[in-house]
Amino acid sequence: VSQSRYAIKHDKLVYEIDMFEGDLEGLVLLEIEFQSEERAKSYTPTLFGDLIVREVTEEHGYSNSTLALHGLPPSNPSSR
């Protein structure tokens, strides 16, 4: 898996943006680490909010190892 990672601090949080290259070009994942699950569930992104397509935290197909072995999951909206 080849990707570039960018980190942006906003709202006292760090937004980590992974922009994939090669066979996964076009896939962009945003990760935000929270102090608690409660905070994560109640958070509404103020940065990039209109660009976020969906939550993929629990989708195994988006782990780096699965992406490396199998490519984009079939449920990826950009693959349609």
PDB file of C-alpha atoms in Angstrom:
ATOM      1  CA  VAL A   1       0.000   0.000   0.000  1.00  0.00           C
ATOM      2  CA  SER A   2       1.447   3.339  -1.053  1.00  0.00           C
ATOM      3  CA  GLN A   3       0.004   6.444   0.533  1.00  0.00           C
ATOM      4  CA  SER A   4       0.779   9.939   1.691  1.00  0.00           C
ATOM      5  CA  ARG A   5      -0.379  10.948   5.171  1.00  0.00           C
ATOM      6  CA  TYR A   6      -1.122  14.500   6.204  1.00  0.00           C
ATOM      7  CA  ALA A   7      -1.978  15.673   9.714  1.00  0.00           C
ATOM      8  CA  ILE A   8      -4.023  18.786  10.428  1.00  0.00           C
ATOM      9  CA  LYS A   9      -4.807  20.086  13.911  1.00  0.00           C
ATOM     10  CA  HIS A  10      -8.328  21.486  14.248  1.00  0.00           C
ATOM     11  CA  ASP A  11     -10.831  21.741  17.125  1.00  0.00           C
ATOM     12  CA  LYS A  12      -8.164  20.412  19.509  1.00  0.00           C
ATOM     13  CA  LEU A  13      -8.082  17.215  17.444  1.00  0.00           C
ATOM     14  CA  VAL A  14      -5.695  15.809  14.868  1.00  0.00           C
ATOM     15  CA  TYR A  15      -7.215  14.938  11.498  1.00  0.00           C
ATOM     16  CA  GLU A  16      -5.028  12.381   9.694  1.00  0.00           C
ATOM     17  CA  ILE A  17      -5.649  12.218   5.960  1.00  0.00           C
ATOM     18  CA  ASP A  18      -4.390   9.229   3.966  1.00  0.00           C
ATOM     19  CA  MET A  19      -4.255   9.750   0.203  1.00  0.00           C
ATOM     20  CA  PHE A  20      -3.595   6.457  -1.561  1.00  0.00           C
ATOM     21  CA  GLU A  21      -1.521   5.943  -4.695  1.00  0.00           C
ATOM     22  CA  GLY A  22      -1.040   3.227  -7.300  1.00  0.00           C
ATOM     23  CA  ASP A  23      -3.889   0.700  -7.569  1.00  0.00           C
ATOM     24  CA  LEU A  24      -5.748   2.538  -4.783  1.00  0.00           C
ATOM     25  CA  GLU A  25      -5.367   6.005  -6.309  1.00  0.00           C
ATOM     26  CA  GLY A  26      -8.416   8.134  -5.579  1.00  0.00           C
ATOM     27  CA  LEU A  27      -9.093   6.570  -2.186  1.00  0.00           C
ATOM     28  CA  VAL A  28      -8.817   9.123   0.611  1.00  0.00           C
ATOM     29  CA  LEU A  29      -9.389   8.161   4.245  1.00  0.00           C
ATOM     30  CA  LEU A  30      -9.746  10.550   7.161  1.00  0.00           C
ATOM     31  CA  GLU A  31      -8.967   9.409  10.687  1.00  0.00           C
ATOM     32  CA  ILE A  32      -9.666  11.326  13.878  1.00  0.00           C
ATOM     33  CA  GLU A  33      -8.518   9.956  17.242  1.00  0.00           C
ATOM     34  CA  PHE A  34     -10.775  10.659  20.213  1.00  0.00           C
ATOM     35  CA  GLN A  35     -10.231  10.318  23.955  1.00  0.00           C
ATOM     36  CA  SER A  36     -13.424   8.281  24.334  1.00  0.00           C
ATOM     37  CA  GLU A  37     -15.954   6.373  22.253  1.00  0.00           C
ATOM     38  CA  GLU A  38     -18.665   8.678  23.571  1.00  0.00           C
ATOM     39  CA  ARG A  39     -16.833  11.728  22.216  1.00  0.00           C
ATOM     40  CA  ALA A  40     -16.353  10.029  18.855  1.00  0.00           C
ATOM     41  CA  LYS A  41     -20.046   9.179  18.531  1.00  0.00           C
ATOM     42  CA  SER A  42     -21.173  12.689  19.441  1.00  0.00           C
ATOM     43  CA  TYR A  43     -18.665  14.540  17.238  1.00  0.00           C
ATOM     44  CA  THR A  44     -19.776  16.310  14.078  1.00  0.00           C
ATOM     45  CA  PRO A  45     -16.780  17.180  11.892  1.00  0.00           C
ATOM     46  CA  THR A  46     -16.424  20.896  11.241  1.00  0.00           C
ATOM     47  CA  LEU A  47     -13.492  20.382   8.891  1.00  0.00           C
ATOM     48  CA  PHE A  48     -14.117  18.372   5.698  1.00  0.00           C
ATOM     49  CA  GLY A  49     -17.651  17.554   6.927  1.00  0.00           C
ATOM     50  CA  ASP A  50     -19.213  18.051   3.502  1.00  0.00           C
ATOM     51  CA  LEU A  51     -16.579  15.800   1.889  1.00  0.00           C
ATOM     52  CA  ILE A  52     -17.021  12.810   4.191  1.00  0.00           C
ATOM     53  CA  VAL A  53     -18.910  10.060   2.376  1.00  0.00           C
ATOM     54  CA  ARG A  54     -19.326   7.544   5.187  1.00  0.00           C
ATOM     55  CA  GLU A  55     -17.898   5.984   8.327  1.00  0.00           C
ATOM     56  CA  VAL A  56     -15.654   2.971   7.591  1.00  0.00           C
ATOM     57  CA  THR A  57     -14.065   2.357  10.997  1.00  0.00           C
ATOM     58  CA  GLU A  58     -15.776  -1.014  11.449  1.00  0.00           C
ATOM     59  CA  GLU A  59     -15.387  -2.080   7.802  1.00  0.00           C
ATOM     60  CA  HIS A  60     -12.557  -4.625   7.655  1.00  0.00           C
ATOM     61  CA  GLY A  61     -12.147  -3.996   3.926  1.00  0.00           C
ATOM     62  CA  TYR A  62     -10.574  -0.617   4.643  1.00  0.00           C
ATOM     63  CA  SER A  63      -7.723  -1.844   6.864  1.00  0.00           C
ATOM     64  CA  ASN A  64      -4.284  -1.349   5.294  1.00  0.00           C
ATOM     65  CA  SER A  65      -3.615  -5.107   5.216  1.00  0.00           C
ATOM     66  CA  THR A  66      -6.912  -5.880   3.463  1.00  0.00           C
ATOM     67  CA  LEU A  67      -6.439  -3.028   0.991  1.00  0.00           C
ATOM     68  CA  ALA A  68      -2.924  -4.318   0.213  1.00  0.00           C
ATOM     69  CA  LEU A  69      -4.083  -7.911  -0.351  1.00  0.00           C
ATOM     70  CA  HIS A  70      -7.457  -7.388  -2.023  1.00  0.00           C
ATOM     71  CA  GLY A  71      -7.667  -3.787  -3.256  1.00  0.00           C
ATOM     72  CA  LEU A  72     -10.771  -1.662  -2.895  1.00  0.00           C
ATOM     73  CA  PRO A  73     -13.777  -3.335  -1.300  1.00  0.00           C
ATOM     74  CA  PRO A  74     -16.723  -3.862  -3.680  1.00  0.00           C
ATOM     75  CA  SER A  75     -18.848  -1.493  -1.576  1.00  0.00           C
ATOM     76  CA  ASN A  76     -16.592   1.470  -2.373  1.00  0.00           C
ATOM     77  CA  PRO A  77     -18.826   4.193  -3.945  1.00  0.00           C
ATOM     78  CA  SER A  78     -15.988   5.392  -6.208  1.00  0.00           C
ATOM     79  CA  SER A  79     -15.639   1.920  -7.757  1.00  0.00           C
ATOM     80  CA  ARG A  80     -19.148   1.958  -9.214  1.00  0.00           C
TER      81      ARG A  80
END
